[in-house]
Coordinates of C-alpha atoms in Angstrom, one line a residue:
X202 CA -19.1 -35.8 -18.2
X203 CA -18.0 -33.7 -15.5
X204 CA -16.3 -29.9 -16.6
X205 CA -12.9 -29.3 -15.5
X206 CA -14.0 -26.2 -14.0
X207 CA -16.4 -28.6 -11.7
X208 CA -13.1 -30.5 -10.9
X209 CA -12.3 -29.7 -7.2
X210 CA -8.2 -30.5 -8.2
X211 CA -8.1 -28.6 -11.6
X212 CA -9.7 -25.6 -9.5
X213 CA -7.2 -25.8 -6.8
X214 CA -4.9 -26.3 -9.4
X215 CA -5.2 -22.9 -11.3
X216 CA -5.2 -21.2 -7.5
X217 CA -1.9 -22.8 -7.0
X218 CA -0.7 -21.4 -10.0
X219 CA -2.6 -18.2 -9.6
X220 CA -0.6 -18.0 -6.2
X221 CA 2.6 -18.4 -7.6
X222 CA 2.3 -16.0 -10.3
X223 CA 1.1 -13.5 -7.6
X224 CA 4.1 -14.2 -5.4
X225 CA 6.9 -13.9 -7.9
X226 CA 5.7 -10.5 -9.1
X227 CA 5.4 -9.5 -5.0
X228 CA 8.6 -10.3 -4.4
X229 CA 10.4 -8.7 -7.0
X230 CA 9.1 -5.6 -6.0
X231 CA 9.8 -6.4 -2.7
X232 CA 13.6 -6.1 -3.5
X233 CA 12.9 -2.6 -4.5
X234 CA 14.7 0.5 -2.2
X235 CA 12.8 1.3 0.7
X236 CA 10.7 4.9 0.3
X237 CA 8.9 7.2 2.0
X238 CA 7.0 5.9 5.2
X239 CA 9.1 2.9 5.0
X240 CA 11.9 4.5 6.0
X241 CA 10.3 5.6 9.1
X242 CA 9.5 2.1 9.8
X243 CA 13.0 1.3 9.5
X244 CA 14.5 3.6 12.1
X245 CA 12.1 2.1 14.7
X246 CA 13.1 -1.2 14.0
X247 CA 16.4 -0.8 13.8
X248 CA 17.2 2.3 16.6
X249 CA 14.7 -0.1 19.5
X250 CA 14.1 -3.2 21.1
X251 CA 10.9 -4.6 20.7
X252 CA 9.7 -2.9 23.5
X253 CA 10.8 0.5 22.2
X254 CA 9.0 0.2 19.0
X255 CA 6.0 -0.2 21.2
X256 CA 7.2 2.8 23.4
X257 CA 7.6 5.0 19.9
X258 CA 4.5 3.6 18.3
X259 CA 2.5 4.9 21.6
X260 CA 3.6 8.3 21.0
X261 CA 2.7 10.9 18.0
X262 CA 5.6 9.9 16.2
X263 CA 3.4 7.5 14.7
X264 CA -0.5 7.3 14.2
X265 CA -0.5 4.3 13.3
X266 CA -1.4 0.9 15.7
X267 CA 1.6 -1.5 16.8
X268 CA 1.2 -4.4 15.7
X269 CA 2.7 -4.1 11.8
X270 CA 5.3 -2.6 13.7
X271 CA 6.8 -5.3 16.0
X272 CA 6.3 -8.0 13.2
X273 CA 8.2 -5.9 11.2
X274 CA 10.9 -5.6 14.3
X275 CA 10.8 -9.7 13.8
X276 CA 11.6 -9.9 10.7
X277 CA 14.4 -7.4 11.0
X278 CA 16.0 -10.0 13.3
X279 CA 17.0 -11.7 10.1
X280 CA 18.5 -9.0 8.1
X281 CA 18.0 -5.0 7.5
X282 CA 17.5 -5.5 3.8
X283 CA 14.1 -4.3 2.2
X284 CA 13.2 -7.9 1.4
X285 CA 12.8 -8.5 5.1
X286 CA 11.7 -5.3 6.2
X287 CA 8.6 -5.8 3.9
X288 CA 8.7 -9.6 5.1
X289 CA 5.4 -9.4 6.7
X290 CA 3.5 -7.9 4.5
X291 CA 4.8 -9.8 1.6
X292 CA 3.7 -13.1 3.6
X293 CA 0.3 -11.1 4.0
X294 CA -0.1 -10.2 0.5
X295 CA 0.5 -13.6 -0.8
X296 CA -1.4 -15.5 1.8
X297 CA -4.4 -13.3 0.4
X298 CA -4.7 -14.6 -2.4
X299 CA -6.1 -18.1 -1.1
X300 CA -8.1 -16.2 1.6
X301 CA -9.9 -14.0 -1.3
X302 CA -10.7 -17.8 -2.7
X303 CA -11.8 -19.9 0.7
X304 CA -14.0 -16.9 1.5
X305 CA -15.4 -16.8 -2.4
X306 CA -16.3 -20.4 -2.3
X307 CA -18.7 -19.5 0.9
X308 CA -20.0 -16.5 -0.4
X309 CA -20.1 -16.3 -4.2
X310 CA -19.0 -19.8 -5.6
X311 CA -16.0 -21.6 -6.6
X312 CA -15.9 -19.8 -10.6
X313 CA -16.1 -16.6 -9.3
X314 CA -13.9 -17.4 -6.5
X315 CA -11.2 -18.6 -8.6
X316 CA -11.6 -15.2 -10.8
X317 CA -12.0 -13.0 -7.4
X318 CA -8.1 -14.8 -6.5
X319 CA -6.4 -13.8 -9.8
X320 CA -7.9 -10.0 -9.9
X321 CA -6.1 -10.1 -6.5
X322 CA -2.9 -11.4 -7.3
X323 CA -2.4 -9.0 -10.4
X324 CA -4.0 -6.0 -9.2
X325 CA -1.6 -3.0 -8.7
X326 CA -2.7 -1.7 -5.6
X327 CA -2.7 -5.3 -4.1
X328 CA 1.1 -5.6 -5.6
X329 CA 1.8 -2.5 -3.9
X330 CA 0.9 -2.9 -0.5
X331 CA 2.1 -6.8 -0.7
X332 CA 5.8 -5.1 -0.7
X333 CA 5.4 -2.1 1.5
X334 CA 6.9 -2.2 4.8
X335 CA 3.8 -0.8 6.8
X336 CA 0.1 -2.1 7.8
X337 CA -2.0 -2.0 5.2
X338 CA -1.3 -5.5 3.7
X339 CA -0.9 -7.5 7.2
X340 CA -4.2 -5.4 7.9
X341 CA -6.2 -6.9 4.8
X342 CA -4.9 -10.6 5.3
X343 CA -6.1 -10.7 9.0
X344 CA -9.3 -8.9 8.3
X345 CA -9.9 -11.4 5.7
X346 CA -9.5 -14.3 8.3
X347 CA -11.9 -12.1 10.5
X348 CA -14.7 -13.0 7.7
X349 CA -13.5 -16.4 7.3
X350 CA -13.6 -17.4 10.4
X351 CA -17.1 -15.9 11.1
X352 CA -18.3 -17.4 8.0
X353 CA -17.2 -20.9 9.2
X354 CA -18.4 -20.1 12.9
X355 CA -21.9 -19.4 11.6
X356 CA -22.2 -22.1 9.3
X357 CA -21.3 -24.9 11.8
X358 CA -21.1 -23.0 15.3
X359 CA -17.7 -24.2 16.7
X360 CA -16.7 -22.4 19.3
X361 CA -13.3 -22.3 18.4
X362 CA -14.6 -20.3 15.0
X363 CA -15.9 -17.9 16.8
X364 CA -12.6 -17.4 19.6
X365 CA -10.5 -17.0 16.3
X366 CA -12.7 -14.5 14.9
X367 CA -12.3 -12.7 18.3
X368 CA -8.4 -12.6 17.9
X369 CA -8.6 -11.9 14.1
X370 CA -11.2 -8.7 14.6
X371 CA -8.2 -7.9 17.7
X372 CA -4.9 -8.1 15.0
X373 CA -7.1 -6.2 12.7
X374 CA -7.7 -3.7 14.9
X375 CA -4.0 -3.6 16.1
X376 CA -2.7 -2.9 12.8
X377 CA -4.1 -0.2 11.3
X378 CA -7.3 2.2 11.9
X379 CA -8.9 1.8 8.7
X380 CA -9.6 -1.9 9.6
X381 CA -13.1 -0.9 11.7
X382 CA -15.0 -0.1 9.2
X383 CA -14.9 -3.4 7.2
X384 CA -14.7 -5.2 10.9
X385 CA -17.8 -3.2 11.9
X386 CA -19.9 -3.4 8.8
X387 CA -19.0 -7.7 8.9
X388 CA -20.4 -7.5 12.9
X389 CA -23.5 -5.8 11.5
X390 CA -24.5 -7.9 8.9
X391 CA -23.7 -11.1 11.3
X392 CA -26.1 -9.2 13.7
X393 CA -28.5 -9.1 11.5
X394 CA -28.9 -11.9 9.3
X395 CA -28.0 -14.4 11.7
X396 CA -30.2 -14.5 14.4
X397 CA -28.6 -17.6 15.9
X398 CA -25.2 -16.4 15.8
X399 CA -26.0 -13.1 18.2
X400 CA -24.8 -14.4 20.9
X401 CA -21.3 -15.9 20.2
X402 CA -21.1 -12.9 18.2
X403 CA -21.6 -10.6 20.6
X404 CA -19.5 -12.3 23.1
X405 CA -16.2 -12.3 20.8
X406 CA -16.5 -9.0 19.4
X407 CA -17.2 -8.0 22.9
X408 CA -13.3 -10.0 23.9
X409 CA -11.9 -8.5 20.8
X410 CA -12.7 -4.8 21.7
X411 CA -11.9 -5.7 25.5
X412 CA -8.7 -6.4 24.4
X413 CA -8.5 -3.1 22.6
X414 CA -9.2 -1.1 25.6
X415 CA -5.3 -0.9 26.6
X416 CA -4.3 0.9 23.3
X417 CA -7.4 3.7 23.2
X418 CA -5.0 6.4 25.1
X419 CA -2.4 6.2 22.2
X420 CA -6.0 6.1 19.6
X421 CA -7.0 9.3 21.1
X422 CA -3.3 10.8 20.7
X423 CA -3.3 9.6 17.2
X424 CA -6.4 11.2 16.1
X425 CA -5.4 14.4 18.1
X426 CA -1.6 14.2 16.7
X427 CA -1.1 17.5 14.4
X428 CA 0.0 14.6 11.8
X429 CA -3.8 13.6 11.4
X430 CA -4.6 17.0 10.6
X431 CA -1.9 17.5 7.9
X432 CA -2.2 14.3 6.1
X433 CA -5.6 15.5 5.6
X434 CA -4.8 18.9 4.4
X435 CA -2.4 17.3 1.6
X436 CA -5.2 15.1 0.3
X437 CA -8.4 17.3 -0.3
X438 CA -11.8 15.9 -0.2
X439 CA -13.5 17.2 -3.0
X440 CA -15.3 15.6 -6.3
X441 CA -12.1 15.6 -8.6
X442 CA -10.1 13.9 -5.8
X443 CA -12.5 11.4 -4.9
X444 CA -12.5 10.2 -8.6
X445 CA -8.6 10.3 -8.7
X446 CA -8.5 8.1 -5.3
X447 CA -11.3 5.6 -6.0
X448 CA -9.9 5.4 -9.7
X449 CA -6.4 4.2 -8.8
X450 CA -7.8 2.4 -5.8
X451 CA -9.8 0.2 -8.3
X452 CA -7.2 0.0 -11.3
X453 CA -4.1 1.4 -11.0
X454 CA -0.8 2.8 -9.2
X455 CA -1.4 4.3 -5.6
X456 CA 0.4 7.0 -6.0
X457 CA -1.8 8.9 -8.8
X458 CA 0.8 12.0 -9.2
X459 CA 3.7 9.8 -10.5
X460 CA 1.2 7.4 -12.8
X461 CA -2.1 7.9 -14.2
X462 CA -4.1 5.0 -15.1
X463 CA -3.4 5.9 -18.5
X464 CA 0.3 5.1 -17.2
X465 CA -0.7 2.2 -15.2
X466 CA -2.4 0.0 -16.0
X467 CA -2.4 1.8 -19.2
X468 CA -4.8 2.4 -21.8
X469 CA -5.7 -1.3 -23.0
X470 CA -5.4 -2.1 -19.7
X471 CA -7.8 -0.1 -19.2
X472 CA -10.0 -0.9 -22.0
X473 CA -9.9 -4.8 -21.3
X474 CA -10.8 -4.4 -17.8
X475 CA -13.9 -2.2 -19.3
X476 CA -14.9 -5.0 -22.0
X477 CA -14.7 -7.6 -19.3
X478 CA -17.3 -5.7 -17.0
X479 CA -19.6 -5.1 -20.1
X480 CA -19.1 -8.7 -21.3
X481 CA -20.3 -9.4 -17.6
X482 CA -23.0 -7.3 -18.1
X483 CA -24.4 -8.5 -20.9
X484 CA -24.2 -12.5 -19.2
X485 CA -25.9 -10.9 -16.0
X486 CA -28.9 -9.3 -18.2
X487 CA -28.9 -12.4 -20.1
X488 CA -29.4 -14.9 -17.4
X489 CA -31.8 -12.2 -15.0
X490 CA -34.0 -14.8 -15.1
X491 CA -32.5 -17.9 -13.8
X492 CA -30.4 -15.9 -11.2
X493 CA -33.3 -15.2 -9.4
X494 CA -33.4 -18.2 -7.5
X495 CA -29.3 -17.9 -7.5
X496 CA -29.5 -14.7 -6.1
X497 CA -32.5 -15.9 -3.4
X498 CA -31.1 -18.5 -2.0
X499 CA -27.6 -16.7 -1.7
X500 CA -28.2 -12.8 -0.8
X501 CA -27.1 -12.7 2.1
X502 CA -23.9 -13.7 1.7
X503 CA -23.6 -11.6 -1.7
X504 CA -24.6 -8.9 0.6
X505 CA -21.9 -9.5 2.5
X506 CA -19.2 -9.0 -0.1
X507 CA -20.8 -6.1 -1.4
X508 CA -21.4 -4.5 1.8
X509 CA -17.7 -4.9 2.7
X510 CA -16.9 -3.6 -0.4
X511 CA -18.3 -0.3 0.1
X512 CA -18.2 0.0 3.7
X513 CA -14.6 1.8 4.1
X514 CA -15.1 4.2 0.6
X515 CA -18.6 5.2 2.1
X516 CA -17.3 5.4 6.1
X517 CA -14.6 7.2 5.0
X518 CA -16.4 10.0 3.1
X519 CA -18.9 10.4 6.1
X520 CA -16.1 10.6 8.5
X521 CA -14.6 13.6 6.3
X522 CA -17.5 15.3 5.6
X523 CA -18.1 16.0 9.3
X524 CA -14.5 15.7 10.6
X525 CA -10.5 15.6 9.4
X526 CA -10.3 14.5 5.9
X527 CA -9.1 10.2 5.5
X528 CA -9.7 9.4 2.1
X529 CA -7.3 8.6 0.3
X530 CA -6.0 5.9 -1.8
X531 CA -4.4 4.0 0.7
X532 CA -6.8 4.3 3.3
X533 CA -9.2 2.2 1.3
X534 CA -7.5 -0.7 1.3
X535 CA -9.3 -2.8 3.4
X536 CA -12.2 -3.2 0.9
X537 CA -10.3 -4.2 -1.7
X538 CA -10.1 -7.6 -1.6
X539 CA -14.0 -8.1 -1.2
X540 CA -14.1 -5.3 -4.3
X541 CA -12.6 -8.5 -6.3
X542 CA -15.0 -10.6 -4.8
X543 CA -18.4 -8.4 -6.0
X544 CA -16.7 -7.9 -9.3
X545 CA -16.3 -11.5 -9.5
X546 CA -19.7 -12.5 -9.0
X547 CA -21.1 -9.7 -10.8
X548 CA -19.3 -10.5 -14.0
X549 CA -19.4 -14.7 -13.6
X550 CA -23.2 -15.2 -13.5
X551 CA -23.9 -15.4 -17.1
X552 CA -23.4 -17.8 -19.9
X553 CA -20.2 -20.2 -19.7
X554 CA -18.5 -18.1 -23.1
X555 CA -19.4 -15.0 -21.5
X556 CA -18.3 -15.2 -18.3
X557 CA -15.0 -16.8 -18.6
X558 CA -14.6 -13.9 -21.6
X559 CA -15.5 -11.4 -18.8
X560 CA -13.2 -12.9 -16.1
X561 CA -10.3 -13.6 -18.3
X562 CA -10.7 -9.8 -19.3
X563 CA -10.6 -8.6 -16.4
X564 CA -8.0 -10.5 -15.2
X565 CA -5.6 -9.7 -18.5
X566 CA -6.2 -5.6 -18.0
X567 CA -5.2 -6.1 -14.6
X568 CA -1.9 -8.0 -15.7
X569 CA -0.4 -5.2 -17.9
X570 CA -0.5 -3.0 -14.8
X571 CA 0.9 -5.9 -12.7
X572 CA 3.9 -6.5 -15.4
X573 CA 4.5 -2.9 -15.4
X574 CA 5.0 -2.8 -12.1
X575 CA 8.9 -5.2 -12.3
X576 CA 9.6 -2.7 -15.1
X577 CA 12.3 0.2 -14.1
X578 CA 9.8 2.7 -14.9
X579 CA 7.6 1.7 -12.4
X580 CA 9.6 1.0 -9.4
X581 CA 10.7 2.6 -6.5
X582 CA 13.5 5.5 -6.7
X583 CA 16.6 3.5 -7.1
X584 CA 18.9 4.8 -4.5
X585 CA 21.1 1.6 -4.5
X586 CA 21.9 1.6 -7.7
X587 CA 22.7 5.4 -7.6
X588 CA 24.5 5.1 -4.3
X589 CA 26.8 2.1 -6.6
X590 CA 27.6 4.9 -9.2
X591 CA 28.8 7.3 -6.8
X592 CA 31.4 4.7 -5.2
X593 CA 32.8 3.4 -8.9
X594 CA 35.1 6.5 -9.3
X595 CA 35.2 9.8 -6.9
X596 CA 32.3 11.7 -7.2
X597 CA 32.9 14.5 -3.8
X598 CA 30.5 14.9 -1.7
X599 CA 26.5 14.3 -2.1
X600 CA 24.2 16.6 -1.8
X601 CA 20.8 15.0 -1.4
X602 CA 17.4 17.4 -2.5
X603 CA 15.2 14.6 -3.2
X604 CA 14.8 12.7 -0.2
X605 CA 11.3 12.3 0.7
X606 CA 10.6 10.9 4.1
X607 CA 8.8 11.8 7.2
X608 CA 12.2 11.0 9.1
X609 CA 14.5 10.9 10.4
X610 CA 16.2 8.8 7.9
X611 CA 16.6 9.3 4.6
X612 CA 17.7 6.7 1.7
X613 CA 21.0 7.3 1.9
X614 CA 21.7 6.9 6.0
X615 CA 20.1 3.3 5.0
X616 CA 23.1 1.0 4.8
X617 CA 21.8 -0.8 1.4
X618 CA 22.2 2.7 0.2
X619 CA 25.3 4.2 1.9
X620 CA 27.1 5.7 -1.1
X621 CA 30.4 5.8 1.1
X622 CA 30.8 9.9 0.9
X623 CA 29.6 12.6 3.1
X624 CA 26.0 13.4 2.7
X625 CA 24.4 16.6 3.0
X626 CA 20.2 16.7 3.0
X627 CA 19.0 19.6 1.1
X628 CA 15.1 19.4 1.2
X629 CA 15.0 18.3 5.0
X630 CA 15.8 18.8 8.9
X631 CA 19.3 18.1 9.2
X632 CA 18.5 16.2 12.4
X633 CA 18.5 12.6 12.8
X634 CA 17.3 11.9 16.4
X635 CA 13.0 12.2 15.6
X636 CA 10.8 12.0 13.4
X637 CA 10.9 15.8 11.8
X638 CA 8.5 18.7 13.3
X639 CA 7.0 22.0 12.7
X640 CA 10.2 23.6 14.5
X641 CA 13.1 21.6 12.6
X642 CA 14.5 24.4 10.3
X643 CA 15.2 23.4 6.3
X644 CA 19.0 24.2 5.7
X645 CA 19.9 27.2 3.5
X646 CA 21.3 26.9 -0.1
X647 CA 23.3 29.2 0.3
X648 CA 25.1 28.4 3.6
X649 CA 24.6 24.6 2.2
X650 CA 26.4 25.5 -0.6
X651 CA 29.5 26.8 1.0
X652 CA 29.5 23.7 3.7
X653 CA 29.5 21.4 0.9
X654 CA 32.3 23.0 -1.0
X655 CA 34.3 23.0 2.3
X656 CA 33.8 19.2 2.4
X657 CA 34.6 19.2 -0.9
X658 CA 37.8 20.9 -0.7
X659 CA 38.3 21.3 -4.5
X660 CA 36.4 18.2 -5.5
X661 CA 33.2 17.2 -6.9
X662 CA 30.0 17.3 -5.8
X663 CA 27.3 15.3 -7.0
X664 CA 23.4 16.5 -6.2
X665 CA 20.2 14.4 -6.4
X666 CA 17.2 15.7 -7.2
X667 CA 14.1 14.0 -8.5
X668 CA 12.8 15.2 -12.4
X669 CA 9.6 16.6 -12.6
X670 CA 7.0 14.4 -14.8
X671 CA 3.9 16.5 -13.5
X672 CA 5.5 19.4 -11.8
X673 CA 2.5 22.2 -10.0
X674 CA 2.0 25.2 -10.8
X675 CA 3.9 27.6 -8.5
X676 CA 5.2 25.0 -6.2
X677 CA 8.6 24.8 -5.6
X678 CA 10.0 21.3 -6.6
X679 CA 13.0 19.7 -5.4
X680 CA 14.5 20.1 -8.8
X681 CA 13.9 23.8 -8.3
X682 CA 15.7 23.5 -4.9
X683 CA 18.9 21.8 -6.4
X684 CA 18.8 24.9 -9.1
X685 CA 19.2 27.3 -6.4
X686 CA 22.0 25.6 -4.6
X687 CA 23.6 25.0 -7.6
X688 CA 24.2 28.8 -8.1
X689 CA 25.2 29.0 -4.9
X690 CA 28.2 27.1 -5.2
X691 CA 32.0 29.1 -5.1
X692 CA 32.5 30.3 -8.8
X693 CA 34.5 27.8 -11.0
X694 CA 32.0 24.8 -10.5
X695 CA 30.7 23.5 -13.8
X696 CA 28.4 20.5 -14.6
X697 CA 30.3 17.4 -15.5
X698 CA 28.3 14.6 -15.4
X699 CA 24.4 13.8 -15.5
X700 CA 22.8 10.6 -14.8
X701 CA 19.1 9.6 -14.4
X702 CA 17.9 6.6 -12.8
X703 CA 14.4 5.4 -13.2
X704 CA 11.7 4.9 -11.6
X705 CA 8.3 6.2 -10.5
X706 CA 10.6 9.1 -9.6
X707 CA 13.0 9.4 -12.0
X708 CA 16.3 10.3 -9.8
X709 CA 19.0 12.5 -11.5
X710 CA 22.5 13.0 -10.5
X711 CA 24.4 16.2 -11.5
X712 CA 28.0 16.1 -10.6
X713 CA 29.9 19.5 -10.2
X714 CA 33.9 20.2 -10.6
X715 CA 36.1 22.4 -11.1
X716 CA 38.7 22.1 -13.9
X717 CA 41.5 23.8 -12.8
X718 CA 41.4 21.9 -9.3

C-alpha cells in the first residue's frame, strides 16, 4: 500500500495548508504601524512619481537598489495604508513558501521539502521581513526563482530556463546588495558541477550583470555614502555580536535589543527546536549507512543548499574583516530560506518515527515564536492606536521623543497616524524636506518646552516616549529625553494621565495640565 506521505496530492495538500497558515499570520502583521526604515520608504513613495523614486533611490539618500522601491510606488497606487505599503513583500514572503518546496523537491526530496516549507512559513525572521515595507523579502523570493530556474535549465536545458534565470539573477541584484553573494556562490557551484551548463551559464549571468552596468554609479555612491559607514559603526563585528546576529537570524526576533530568544521564540521554543535537531541527529547516525548511496547520488545538489546557506554569513564576515562592517541580522537574509532547506534534509534522513518527530519539532518551536509574533507584545509600536486616544477627548499638544526614523517622516506625519493636534518632534531634526544629516540640529528641551506651552496656551500636553526594557548603561534614552523636557515645562504643569501601549516598544503617553487653567 502506498504511504500518504508518497501521495503526490496529500503532499501538495499539507503545502497548501502550510501556505495558508503562513499567509494569515503575514498578513496580520502586515496591518501593523509602519516603523523605522519604513517610514522612509513611505515618503518616497508618496512625495514622487515613479520616476522620482528612482531619482532619490540614485542618490545617498538611500543605499539601497530600486527595484523594492518602485514596486512599492505600485502598490501605493492603491492606497497609503501599511497593508499595501508592505504589499510586495507580503506577496514575496508568501510566494516563498512554495518556492522553498519546488526547489526542495530537486535538491533534497519531497519529505524534507515539505518540512523545509513549514520552518519557512513560521519562522520569525521570515514573518518579519514578509511584512516589512523594504527589500529584503522581494530580494529572497526572486533569488529563490534565480535557483529554480537554474535548476530546471540544467536538468532539461531549455533555453527559456536559462533567459529567466538571467532576469531573476537581474531583480535580485536590483533589490538589494546582499543578494550577490547567494547569486554568486549558485553561479559557482553551476560552473563547476555542471560542465554542460557553462555555456548557457555563462552567457545569462553575463546578460544579467550587463544589465546591471547602468546602476554601478549609484553602487559606488552607496558604498561610499557616510550611511554605509555608520550603520556599520552601530552594529560591531566582534564574537558576542556575531552570536547575537546569527542567533536571532536562525531562531528568533530581528531586532535582538527589544526580544531575546528567550523572549521569542521563547524558552520551549527553544528547547523543541533543540530536541528536533538532536532527534535528527540521532536518525542521521542511525541510517550513516544506507545514506551513503543517498548522499552519492545526490551531493551535489545537497551541496548546493548548504553552500547557499553559508555563503552570505561567511561573505559577509570576510567582507568586514577587511572592510566596513555588514553583518547584521538583516543582512543575512538571503540564506535563510536555503538554511530551512539543509536543516530539512539534515534532520529528515533517518527513520520514519524519527524524522517526522524531528521535523514536527522543529516546526512546533518555530510556531510559538510565530504566534507570538500577532500578540501585542510583539508588534510594532502602536502609533494608531495611540494617535486614536489622543483625539477621544482634548489632550493639547503632542510632544513626540520616541520617534525613531531615518526621516524625514516620523509616525505621526503618517496620515494612519495623524492624532489631529500639533506635533512637536523631540529626539529629531525638525525638518521635513530630506532624509536627516550630520548638520540637522536636535531641538532643545528647554526652548521645546516653552514652544510647546505657547501652543498649548494653558492646555495639555501629552509626551511619547518609548519605556526602557533593556536600557545601556550611560546612554541617554528617549525616556531620559522626555524627563528633561518635562522639567522644562512653565511651573504649574503636573502629570495627569499615563498610558502605555504595547509592543516591541512599549509606547507611553504622559499627559501634562495645569489645574488652575
Amino acid at each position: 500500500m502506498k504511504r500518504l506521505s508518497d501521495n503526490p496530492a496529500v503532499i501538495l495538500g499539507c503545502l497548501l495548508v502550510i501556505t495558508v497558515v503562513g499567509a494569515a499570520i503575514r498578513w496580520v502583521v502586515a496591518g501593523q504601524d509602519l516603523f523605522a526604515d519604513e517610514l522612509a520608504t513611505y515618503w518616497i513613495v508618496s512625495t514622487n512619481d515613479l520616476l522620482g523614486v528612482f531619482d532619490v533611490v540614485s542618490t545617498t539618500a538611500e543605499i539601497t537598489p530600486p527595484l523594492g522601491f518602485a514596486l512599492t510606488w505600485l502598490a501605493s497606487r492603491i492606497d497609503l495604508a501599511p497593508e499595501a505599503i508592505r504589499l510586495p513583500a507580503l506577496i514575496a514572503g508568501i510566494g516563498s513558501i512554495p518556492l522553498v518546496y519546488s526547489i526542495g523537491v530537486r535538491t533534497v526530496g519531497r519529505g524534507a521539502a515539505l518540512a523545509a516549507a513549514a520552518f519557512t512559513a513560521l519562522s520569525p525572521f521570515m514573518i518579519f521581513y514578509s511584512a516589512e515595507a523594504r527589500g529584503y523579502g522581494v530580494m529572497m523570493a526572486l533569488v529563490l526563482l534565480s535557483t529554480l530556474m537554474v535548476l530546471k535549465a540544467i536538468d532539461d536545458g531549455r533555453t527559456r530556463w536559462w533567459v529567466a534565470y538571467g532576469i531573476f539573477v537581474a531583480l535580485a541584484a536590483y533589490t538589494h546588495y546582499t543578494s550577490i553573494f547567494v547569486l554568486g556562490a549558485q553561479f559557482l557551484w553551476a560552473l563547476w558541477v555542471h560542465p554542460p551548463a557553462r555555456k548557457p551559464l555563462l552567457i545569462s549571468t553575463g546578460a544579467a550583470a550587463l544589465a546591471y552596468v547602468p546602476w554601478l554609479p549609484s553602487l559606488k555612491g552607496d558604498v561610499d555614502s557616510p550611511t554605509t559607514e555608520i550603520l556599520g559603526a552601530l552594529s560591531p563585528f566582534d564574537l558576542p555580536s556575531i552570536k547575537l546576529y546569527l542567533g536571532h537570524w536562525l531562531f528568533g526576533f530581528p531586532y535582538p535589543n527589544v526580544a531575546g530568544l528567550r523572549d521569542l521564540p521563547g524558552m520551549a521554543g527553544l528547547l523543541l527546536i533543540a530536541a528536533g535537531l538532536i532527534a535528527g541527529a540521532v536518525g542521521l547516525w542511525e541510517r550513516r549507512e544506507q545514506l551513503r548511496g543517498w548522499f552519492g547520488d545526490n551531493d551535489d545538489r545537497i551541496l548546493l543548499v548548504v553552500v547557499l546557506a553559508a555563503a552570505t554569513p561567511l561573505a559577509e564576515a570576510f567582507a568586514s574583516l577587511i572592510s566596513t562592517n555588514i553583518f547584521s541580522t538583516r543582512n543575512l537574509a538571503a540564506s535563510w530560506p536555503y538554511l530551512a532547506l539543509a536543516t530539512a534534509a539534515l534532520i529528515t534522513t533517518g527513520r520514519r518515527p524519527l524524522r517526522i518527530a524531528a521535523a514536527a519539532l522543529v516546526a512546533v518551536g518555530l510556531g510559538l515564536g510565530a504566534a507570538k509574533m500577532v500578540t501585542a507584545d510583539y508588534e510594532r509600536p502602536n502609533y494608531t492606536e495611540l494617535a486614536e486616544w489622543i483625539e477621544q477627548e482634548p489632550r493639547g499638544v503632542v510632544v513626540d521623543a520616541a520617534a525613531f526614523t531615518p526621516g524625514p517622516l516620523a509616525n505621526f506625519d503618517v496620515a494612519e497616524t495623524d492624532p489631529g493636534v500639533p506635533v512637536f518632534r523631540l529626539n529629531l531634526p525638525e525638518q521635513k524636506e530630506s532624509p536627516f544629516d550630520f548638520g540637522d540640529r536636535l531641538p532643545e528641551p528647554a526652548d521645546l518646552a516653552q514652544r510647546a506651552a505657547a501652543a498649548a496656551d494653558g492646555g495639555p500636553i501629552t509626551i511619547v516616549s518609548t519605556v526602557d526594557r533593556n536600557p545601556i548603561a550611560g546612554a541617554r534614552s528617549e525616556t531620559d529625553l522626555a524627563m528633561e523636557f518635562i522639567d522644562d515645562l512653565p511651573p504649574g504643569y503636573e502629570l495627569a494621565e499615563r498610558r502605555v501601549f504595547p509592543g516591541f516598544l512599549d509606547l507611553q503617553a504622559l499627559v501634562y495640565e495645569r489645574p488652575d487653567s
